[in-house]
Coordinates of C-alpha atoms in Angstrom, one line a residue:
Chain A
M200 CA 104.8 148.0 151.0
G201 CA 105.4 150.8 148.5
I202 CA 102.1 152.4 149.3
G203 CA 102.7 152.4 153.0
L204 CA 106.1 154.0 152.7
A205 CA 104.7 156.8 150.4
L206 CA 101.8 157.5 152.8
I207 CA 104.0 157.6 155.8
S208 CA 106.4 160.0 154.0
V209 CA 103.6 162.4 153.2
L210 CA 102.1 162.2 156.6
G211 CA 105.5 162.8 158.1
L212 CA 105.9 165.9 156.0
I213 CA 102.5 167.2 157.1
L214 CA 103.4 166.5 160.7
F215 CA 106.8 168.2 160.2
A216 CA 105.2 171.4 158.9
Y217 CA 102.5 171.3 161.6
V218 CA 105.0 170.9 164.5
G219 CA 107.4 173.5 162.8
T220 CA 104.8 176.2 162.6
T221 CA 103.4 175.4 166.0
I222 CA 106.7 176.2 167.6
G223 CA 107.0 179.4 165.6
L224 CA 109.2 178.6 162.6
N225 CA 106.9 180.4 160.3
A226 CA 109.7 182.2 158.4
L227 CA 111.3 178.9 157.6
F228 CA 108.1 177.4 156.1
G229 CA 106.8 180.6 154.6
V230 CA 110.0 182.0 153.1
V231 CA 113.1 179.8 153.2
F232 CA 111.5 176.5 152.0
P233 CA 109.6 178.1 149.1
Y234 CA 112.6 180.0 147.8
A235 CA 114.8 176.9 148.2
A236 CA 112.2 174.7 146.4
F237 CA 111.9 177.2 143.5
I238 CA 115.6 177.3 143.0
I239 CA 115.9 173.5 143.1
F240 CA 113.0 173.2 140.7
V241 CA 114.4 175.6 138.1
I242 CA 118.1 174.4 138.2
G243 CA 117.1 170.7 138.5
F244 CA 114.7 171.0 135.6
I245 CA 117.3 172.7 133.3
Y246 CA 119.9 170.1 134.4
R247 CA 117.7 167.2 133.6
V248 CA 116.7 168.6 130.2
V249 CA 120.3 169.4 129.2
K250 CA 121.4 165.9 130.3
W251 CA 118.7 164.4 128.0
G252 CA 119.8 166.7 125.3
K253 CA 123.3 165.3 125.5
S254 CA 122.2 161.8 124.8
P255 CA 122.6 161.0 121.2
V256 CA 119.7 159.6 119.2
P257 CA 121.5 158.2 116.2
F258 CA 118.5 157.2 114.1
R259 CA 114.8 158.0 113.9
I260 CA 112.7 155.6 116.0
P261 CA 109.5 155.0 114.2
T262 CA 107.4 153.4 117.0
T263 CA 104.3 154.7 115.2
A264 CA 100.7 153.7 114.7
G265 CA 100.3 154.6 111.1
Q266 CA 101.5 154.0 107.5
H267 CA 104.8 155.6 106.9
Y268 CA 105.7 157.5 103.7
S269 CA 106.0 155.0 101.0
S270 CA 105.0 154.3 97.4
L271 CA 102.3 156.6 96.0
W272 CA 99.5 154.1 96.3
F273 CA 99.9 153.8 100.1
K274 CA 98.1 156.6 101.9
Q275 CA 100.5 158.0 104.5
N276 CA 99.3 158.7 108.0
K277 CA 100.7 162.2 108.2
I278 CA 100.1 162.7 112.0
D279 CA 100.9 159.3 113.4
N280 CA 103.9 158.7 111.1
P281 CA 105.1 162.1 109.9
S282 CA 107.9 162.6 107.5
T283 CA 107.9 166.4 107.7
A284 CA 108.5 168.9 110.5
W285 CA 104.9 170.1 110.3
G286 CA 103.6 166.5 110.8
V287 CA 105.9 166.2 113.8
A288 CA 104.6 169.5 115.2
L289 CA 101.0 168.2 114.8
R290 CA 101.9 164.9 116.5
M291 CA 103.6 166.8 119.3
F292 CA 100.6 169.0 119.7
F293 CA 98.2 166.1 120.0
E294 CA 100.5 164.3 122.3
I295 CA 100.9 167.3 124.7
F296 CA 97.4 168.6 124.7
T297 CA 95.3 165.4 124.3
F298 CA 97.7 162.6 125.4
R299 CA 97.3 160.8 122.1
S300 CA 99.5 157.8 123.0
L301 CA 97.6 157.2 126.2
F302 CA 94.4 157.2 124.1
R303 CA 95.7 154.0 122.6
N304 CA 96.0 152.3 126.0
T305 CA 94.8 148.7 125.9
K306 CA 93.9 146.3 128.7
A307 CA 94.3 142.6 128.9
E308 CA 92.0 140.5 131.0
I309 CA 91.2 136.9 131.5
L310 CA 87.4 136.3 131.4
Q311 CA 86.0 132.8 131.8
G312 CA 89.4 131.3 131.0
R313 CA 90.0 133.3 127.8
L314 CA 92.3 136.2 127.3
Y315 CA 90.7 139.3 126.0
V316 CA 92.6 142.5 124.9
G317 CA 90.6 145.6 124.4
S318 CA 90.8 149.4 124.3
S319 CA 90.7 151.1 127.7
K320 CA 90.0 154.8 127.8
W321 CA 89.6 155.3 131.5
L322 CA 93.3 155.9 132.2
W323 CA 93.3 158.5 129.4
L324 CA 90.2 160.2 130.7
G325 CA 91.5 160.2 134.3
A326 CA 94.9 161.6 133.2
L327 CA 93.3 164.3 131.0
A328 CA 90.9 165.4 133.8
F329 CA 93.7 165.4 136.3
H330 CA 96.2 167.3 134.2
Y331 CA 93.8 170.0 133.0
S332 CA 92.3 170.5 136.5
F333 CA 95.8 170.9 137.8
L334 CA 96.7 173.4 135.1
I335 CA 93.6 175.5 135.8
I336 CA 94.3 175.4 139.5
F337 CA 97.9 176.4 138.9
I338 CA 96.9 179.3 136.7
R339 CA 94.2 180.4 139.2
H340 CA 96.8 180.5 142.0
L341 CA 98.9 183.1 140.1
R342 CA 96.4 185.7 141.5
F343 CA 98.3 185.4 144.8
F344 CA 101.7 186.0 143.0
T345 CA 100.9 189.0 140.8
P346 CA 100.1 192.5 141.9
E347 CA 97.9 193.0 138.9
T348 CA 96.1 189.9 137.6
P349 CA 96.5 189.3 133.9
W350 CA 93.2 188.6 132.1
V351 CA 94.1 184.9 131.5
I352 CA 94.0 184.3 135.3
S353 CA 90.7 186.1 135.8
I354 CA 89.1 184.1 132.9
A355 CA 90.4 180.8 134.3
E356 CA 89.0 181.8 137.7
S357 CA 85.5 182.9 136.5
L358 CA 85.1 179.9 134.2
D359 CA 86.1 177.5 137.0
S360 CA 83.4 179.0 139.3
F361 CA 80.7 179.9 136.8
L362 CA 78.2 177.4 138.2
Q363 CA 77.8 179.7 141.3
V364 CA 77.1 176.7 143.5
H365 CA 77.5 177.2 147.2
I366 CA 76.8 173.9 148.8
L367 CA 80.1 174.1 150.6
G368 CA 81.2 177.0 152.8
S369 CA 81.9 179.4 150.1
P370 CA 79.7 181.4 147.7
L371 CA 81.5 179.8 144.7
L372 CA 82.5 176.2 144.2
Y373 CA 85.4 175.6 141.9
I374 CA 84.7 172.8 139.4
T375 CA 88.3 171.8 139.3
N376 CA 88.2 171.1 143.1
I377 CA 85.8 168.3 142.4
S378 CA 87.3 167.1 139.1
I379 CA 90.9 166.9 140.4
A380 CA 89.8 165.0 143.5
V381 CA 87.8 162.5 141.5
A382 CA 90.6 162.1 138.9
L383 CA 93.3 161.7 141.6
L384 CA 91.3 159.1 143.5
Y385 CA 90.8 157.2 140.3
L386 CA 94.5 157.3 139.5
L387 CA 95.3 156.1 143.0
G388 CA 92.5 153.6 143.0
R389 CA 93.7 151.8 139.9
R390 CA 97.1 151.3 141.4
I391 CA 95.6 149.8 144.6
L392 CA 92.7 147.8 143.1
D393 CA 94.2 146.3 140.0
P394 CA 96.6 143.6 141.2
K395 CA 98.7 143.8 138.0
I396 CA 99.3 147.5 138.3
K397 CA 99.8 147.2 142.1
Y398 CA 102.6 144.7 141.4
I399 CA 104.6 147.1 139.3
S400 CA 103.9 150.2 141.5
L401 CA 106.8 151.7 143.5
P402 CA 106.9 154.2 146.3
S403 CA 107.8 156.8 143.7
D404 CA 104.5 156.1 142.0
Y405 CA 102.4 156.5 145.1
F406 CA 104.4 159.4 146.7
P407 CA 103.4 162.1 144.1
L408 CA 99.7 161.0 144.3
F409 CA 99.6 161.3 148.1
L410 CA 101.6 164.5 148.0
I411 CA 99.2 166.1 145.5
L412 CA 96.2 164.7 147.4
G413 CA 97.6 166.4 150.5
I414 CA 98.0 169.7 148.7
I415 CA 94.4 169.5 147.4
S416 CA 92.9 168.5 150.8
T417 CA 94.6 171.4 152.6
G418 CA 93.6 173.8 149.8
V419 CA 90.0 172.6 149.9
L420 CA 89.9 172.8 153.7
M421 CA 91.2 176.4 153.6
R422 CA 88.7 177.4 151.0
Y423 CA 85.5 175.8 152.3
F424 CA 85.9 174.6 155.9
F425 CA 88.6 176.2 158.1
K426 CA 88.8 179.7 156.5
V427 CA 92.0 181.6 156.4
D428 CA 92.8 185.3 156.1
V429 CA 93.4 185.5 152.4
T430 CA 94.6 189.1 152.5
A431 CA 97.4 188.2 155.0
I432 CA 98.3 185.2 152.8
K433 CA 98.7 187.5 149.8
E434 CA 101.0 189.7 151.8
L435 CA 103.2 186.7 152.3
T436 CA 103.1 185.5 148.7
L437 CA 103.5 188.9 147.2
G438 CA 106.4 189.5 149.6
L439 CA 108.1 186.4 148.1
V440 CA 107.7 187.7 144.6
Y441 CA 109.0 191.2 145.5
F442 CA 111.9 189.8 147.4
K443 CA 110.6 191.6 150.5
P444 CA 109.6 188.6 152.5
V445 CA 107.1 189.2 155.3
V446 CA 105.6 186.7 157.7
P447 CA 102.1 188.1 158.4
E448 CA 100.3 187.5 161.7
G449 CA 97.2 185.4 161.9
V450 CA 98.0 182.7 159.3
G451 CA 97.6 179.3 160.7
S452 CA 99.4 176.0 160.3
L453 CA 97.0 174.7 157.7
F454 CA 98.3 177.3 155.2
Y455 CA 101.9 176.5 156.0
I456 CA 101.2 172.8 155.6
H457 CA 99.8 173.6 152.1
L458 CA 102.7 175.8 151.2
F459 CA 105.2 173.2 152.5
L460 CA 103.7 170.4 150.5
V461 CA 103.8 172.6 147.4
S462 CA 107.5 173.4 148.1
I463 CA 108.2 169.7 148.5
L464 CA 106.4 169.0 145.2
F465 CA 108.6 171.6 143.4
A466 CA 111.8 170.4 145.0
Y467 CA 111.0 166.8 144.3
F468 CA 109.9 167.5 140.7
P469 CA 113.3 167.3 138.9
F470 CA 114.3 164.1 140.6
S471 CA 111.1 162.1 139.9
K472 CA 108.8 160.8 137.3
L473 CA 107.1 164.2 137.3
M474 CA 109.8 165.3 134.9
H475 CA 107.6 163.9 132.2
M476 CA 106.5 167.5 132.0
G477 CA 109.8 168.3 130.3
G478 CA 110.3 164.8 129.0
V479 CA 107.3 164.8 126.8
F480 CA 108.9 167.4 124.6
L481 CA 112.1 165.4 124.4
S482 CA 110.6 162.0 123.5
P483 CA 112.6 160.7 120.5
T484 CA 109.7 158.5 119.3
R485 CA 107.4 161.5 119.2
N486 CA 109.5 164.5 118.2
L487 CA 111.5 163.1 115.3
A488 CA 110.1 162.8 111.8
N489 CA 110.3 159.3 110.3
N490 CA 112.6 160.1 107.4
N491 CA 115.1 157.4 107.8
R492 CA 114.9 156.5 104.2
M493 CA 115.0 160.0 102.8
E494 CA 117.8 161.6 104.8
R495 CA 121.1 160.2 105.9
H496 CA 121.5 160.2 109.7
I497 CA 125.0 159.8 110.8
N498 CA 125.6 158.0 114.1
P499 CA 127.1 160.6 116.4
W500 CA 129.4 158.2 118.1
D501 CA 131.0 157.0 114.9
Y502 CA 134.7 157.6 115.3
P503 CA 137.0 157.9 112.2
V504 CA 138.0 154.3 111.5
K505 CA 141.6 153.7 110.6
H506 CA 141.7 152.1 107.2
R507 CA 144.3 151.1 104.7
H508 CA 144.0 151.0 101.0
Y509 CA 145.2 147.9 99.1
E510 CA 147.9 150.1 97.3
E511 CA 149.5 150.9 100.6
Y512 CA 149.4 147.3 101.6
E513 CA 151.0 146.3 98.3
D514 CA 153.6 149.0 98.7
E515 CA 154.7 147.5 102.0
F516 CA 154.8 143.9 101.0
R517 CA 155.5 144.0 97.2
E518 CA 158.9 142.4 97.4
K519 CA 157.7 139.6 99.7
M520 CA 154.6 139.0 97.5
K521 CA 156.8 138.7 94.5
K522 CA 159.0 136.2 96.2
A523 CA 156.1 134.1 97.2
G524 CA 154.7 134.2 93.7
I525 CA 151.6 136.3 94.5
P526 CA 150.4 138.5 91.6
V527 CA 150.8 142.3 92.3
E528 CA 149.1 145.2 90.5
K529 CA 152.1 147.5 90.2
E530 CA 155.5 146.1 89.3
Chain B
M9 CA 124.1 168.9 123.0
Y10 CA 122.1 167.4 120.1
D11 CA 119.4 169.8 118.7
G12 CA 120.9 172.3 121.2
G13 CA 119.2 175.3 119.5
K14 CA 115.7 173.9 119.9
I15 CA 116.3 172.6 123.4
I16 CA 117.7 175.9 124.6
F17 CA 114.8 177.8 122.9
G18 CA 112.4 175.5 124.9
L19 CA 114.3 176.1 128.1
I20 CA 114.2 179.9 127.6
I21 CA 110.4 179.6 127.3
F22 CA 110.3 177.5 130.4
I23 CA 112.3 180.0 132.4
A24 CA 110.2 182.9 131.1
L25 CA 107.0 181.1 132.2
V26 CA 108.2 180.0 135.7
T27 CA 109.6 183.5 136.4
L28 CA 106.4 185.2 135.3
P29 CA 105.3 186.1 138.9
F30 CA 108.6 187.9 139.4
T31 CA 108.7 189.6 136.0
L32 CA 105.0 190.7 136.1
G33 CA 105.6 192.7 139.2
I34 CA 108.5 194.7 137.8
G35 CA 107.6 198.4 137.7
K36 CA 104.4 197.8 139.7
E37 CA 104.1 199.3 143.1
Y38 CA 104.2 196.9 146.1
I39 CA 100.8 197.6 147.7
K40 CA 99.0 196.3 150.8
A41 CA 95.3 196.2 151.4
N42 CA 94.2 198.8 153.9
P43 CA 90.4 198.7 154.4
K44 CA 89.0 201.7 156.2
I45 CA 86.3 201.6 158.9
D46 CA 86.1 205.3 159.6
T47 CA 82.8 206.1 158.0
P48 CA 80.6 208.8 159.7
E49 CA 78.0 206.2 160.7
I50 CA 80.6 204.2 162.6
M51 CA 82.4 207.2 164.1
K52 CA 79.0 208.5 165.4
L53 CA 78.7 205.4 167.6
P54 CA 80.3 205.4 171.0
E55 CA 83.5 203.4 171.0
A56 CA 82.1 200.5 172.9
E57 CA 79.3 200.0 170.4
R58 CA 81.5 199.9 167.3
K59 CA 80.9 196.2 166.7
C60 CA 80.0 194.3 163.6
V61 CA 77.4 191.6 163.4
E62 CA 80.0 189.1 164.6
S63 CA 83.6 189.4 165.7
K64 CA 86.2 190.9 163.5
D65 CA 88.1 187.6 163.0
F66 CA 84.9 185.8 162.2
M67 CA 83.8 188.5 159.7
R68 CA 87.2 188.5 158.0
K69 CA 87.0 184.8 157.3
E70 CA 83.4 184.0 157.0
H71 CA 81.6 187.1 155.7
M72 CA 81.2 185.6 152.2
K73 CA 79.5 182.5 153.6
M74 CA 77.3 184.6 155.9
L75 CA 76.2 186.8 153.1
I76 CA 75.3 184.0 150.8
E77 CA 73.4 182.3 153.7
W78 CA 71.6 185.6 154.4
R79 CA 70.6 185.8 150.7
D80 CA 69.1 182.3 150.8
A81 CA 67.4 182.9 154.0
V82 CA 65.7 186.1 152.9
V83 CA 65.1 185.5 149.2
R84 CA 64.3 181.7 149.3
D85 CA 63.0 181.1 152.8
G86 CA 61.5 184.5 153.7
K87 CA 63.4 184.7 157.0
T88 CA 64.8 188.2 157.6
L89 CA 66.1 188.2 161.1
Y90 CA 69.6 187.1 162.1
V91 CA 70.5 186.4 165.7
N92 CA 74.2 186.6 166.3
S93 CA 76.4 184.8 168.8
Q94 CA 75.7 187.5 171.4
G95 CA 72.0 187.0 171.1
K96 CA 71.5 190.3 169.3
T97 CA 69.1 190.5 166.4
F98 CA 69.9 192.1 163.0
N99 CA 67.9 192.6 159.8
M100 CA 69.5 190.3 157.2
S101 CA 70.2 192.9 154.5
L102 CA 73.4 193.8 152.7
Q103 CA 72.2 197.3 151.8
N104 CA 70.3 198.2 154.9
T105 CA 72.5 196.5 157.6
C106 CA 76.0 196.0 156.3
M107 CA 76.2 199.1 154.0
Q108 CA 74.6 201.3 156.6
C109 CA 77.8 201.4 158.5
H110 CA 80.2 200.4 155.8
S111 CA 79.0 203.0 153.4
N112 CA 82.5 203.3 151.9
K113 CA 82.4 200.4 149.4
S114 CA 85.5 201.5 147.5
K115 CA 87.6 201.9 150.7
F116 CA 86.2 198.9 152.6
C117 CA 84.9 196.1 150.3
D118 CA 87.0 196.8 147.2
E119 CA 90.2 197.4 149.1
C120 CA 90.8 193.7 149.9
H121 CA 88.7 192.3 147.0
N122 CA 90.9 194.1 144.5
Y123 CA 94.0 193.1 146.4
V124 CA 93.3 189.4 146.3
K125 CA 91.5 189.6 143.0
V126 CA 88.1 188.4 144.0
K127 CA 85.0 189.6 142.2
P128 CA 82.0 189.1 144.4
Y129 CA 78.7 188.9 142.6
C130 CA 76.8 191.0 145.1
W131 CA 76.5 193.9 142.7
D132 CA 75.1 191.8 139.9
C133 CA 71.7 192.3 141.7
H134 CA 72.2 195.0 144.3
L135 CA 72.6 198.6 143.5
E136 CA 76.1 199.9 144.2
P137 CA 76.2 202.5 146.9
K138 CA 76.0 206.1 145.9
E139 CA 79.5 207.1 146.9
N140 CA 80.8 205.5 143.7
I141 CA 78.3 207.2 141.4
K142 CA 79.2 210.6 142.9
K143 CA 82.9 209.9 142.4
E144 CA 82.4 208.9 138.8
A145 CA 80.2 212.0 138.1
G146 CA 82.9 214.1 139.7
L147 CA 85.6 212.8 137.5

């Protein structure tokens, strides 16, 4: 059910952009939607992060996979269970750049009537391939949005195409075009083929996969099969960046579908699971040093408790206590 | 906000990164690609014969594919003749066919390639046309 809803949504979006640009609403899809999506993305992203920042984390949560700082004869695992800021920085570095917690992914399976639990690296590998491919593709695309390309972009571009393979309709084949497609199909496939994962998958799990698959397909189609006028497209994208929007002639629906799906991705981003891009930096189990026993952490929602000393109590009831024969401290 | 300083610092980096396209353009001129086809060789031809190997639209989108197919045909298969959609025959050669008319590499090829930041590897093997050498010597 979930998968059908997500697929229909993405197909609907594609159809919407196709019909819209066929009847000549190019300015809407080329200018209005990208600007709107960008604004929603930036404001929504900041809103979500600030909202997370407002949630108190009273104590350090050591959900760790290593020995914590203890007596001298126990060797501390300084990356997996850090007690210093440097250790945390290293743990965050490995988490963000190598997906360390996904590396510990395990899989349970019943084989011949017995339950087996084992390490499973495929998800980690697929996620790593997908995210890095996407990053390189994202950096590559900046060539359309900058008048002068910084060297980082040119290097990403030339490394991505260094094989100089031209089996498809372009002199250069981008490696990331292949790797992201393979990785995405794996990530989608595991949700469809594994009944356990299928059972817990929601439309919001499938939707980003189909959306990104749509973006990649339209991009690949434009590069290798149904060529587009790249110079005209750069006029449009550069116009957006210079706040001098132009809608050039001779750019077909395929490009506008691509741009519209990207706009949807940006606008959808702050409201969805894709926010793990910002969230990974704010994971309390990853970004807090395990120093519960070294430093005092005060619960932020502790209010000043009204309390009364025994002296005050005795002052109030001294006479009554005496009458009842209860011993008092002060006469 | 808890750890507000760190979070706001992170958000400032985020904003700086996502607005890079806008900030990188500051102070740089807004340019457009304007390839020139007014070389003497083209102007010599009568107006009706000023036609490329294929149509303008096709060349704009497919020239890179055509050139790489020409290279394979000539260098790997030894076929040197190209018959276009009009039935006309051309010699498959970048230097002797394409550059014969489009002798202005810097005003024709480079104009769009620099604009969209594409670096074709034609000139890894081919000699660049002389107009560039003259220019460099003149400078």
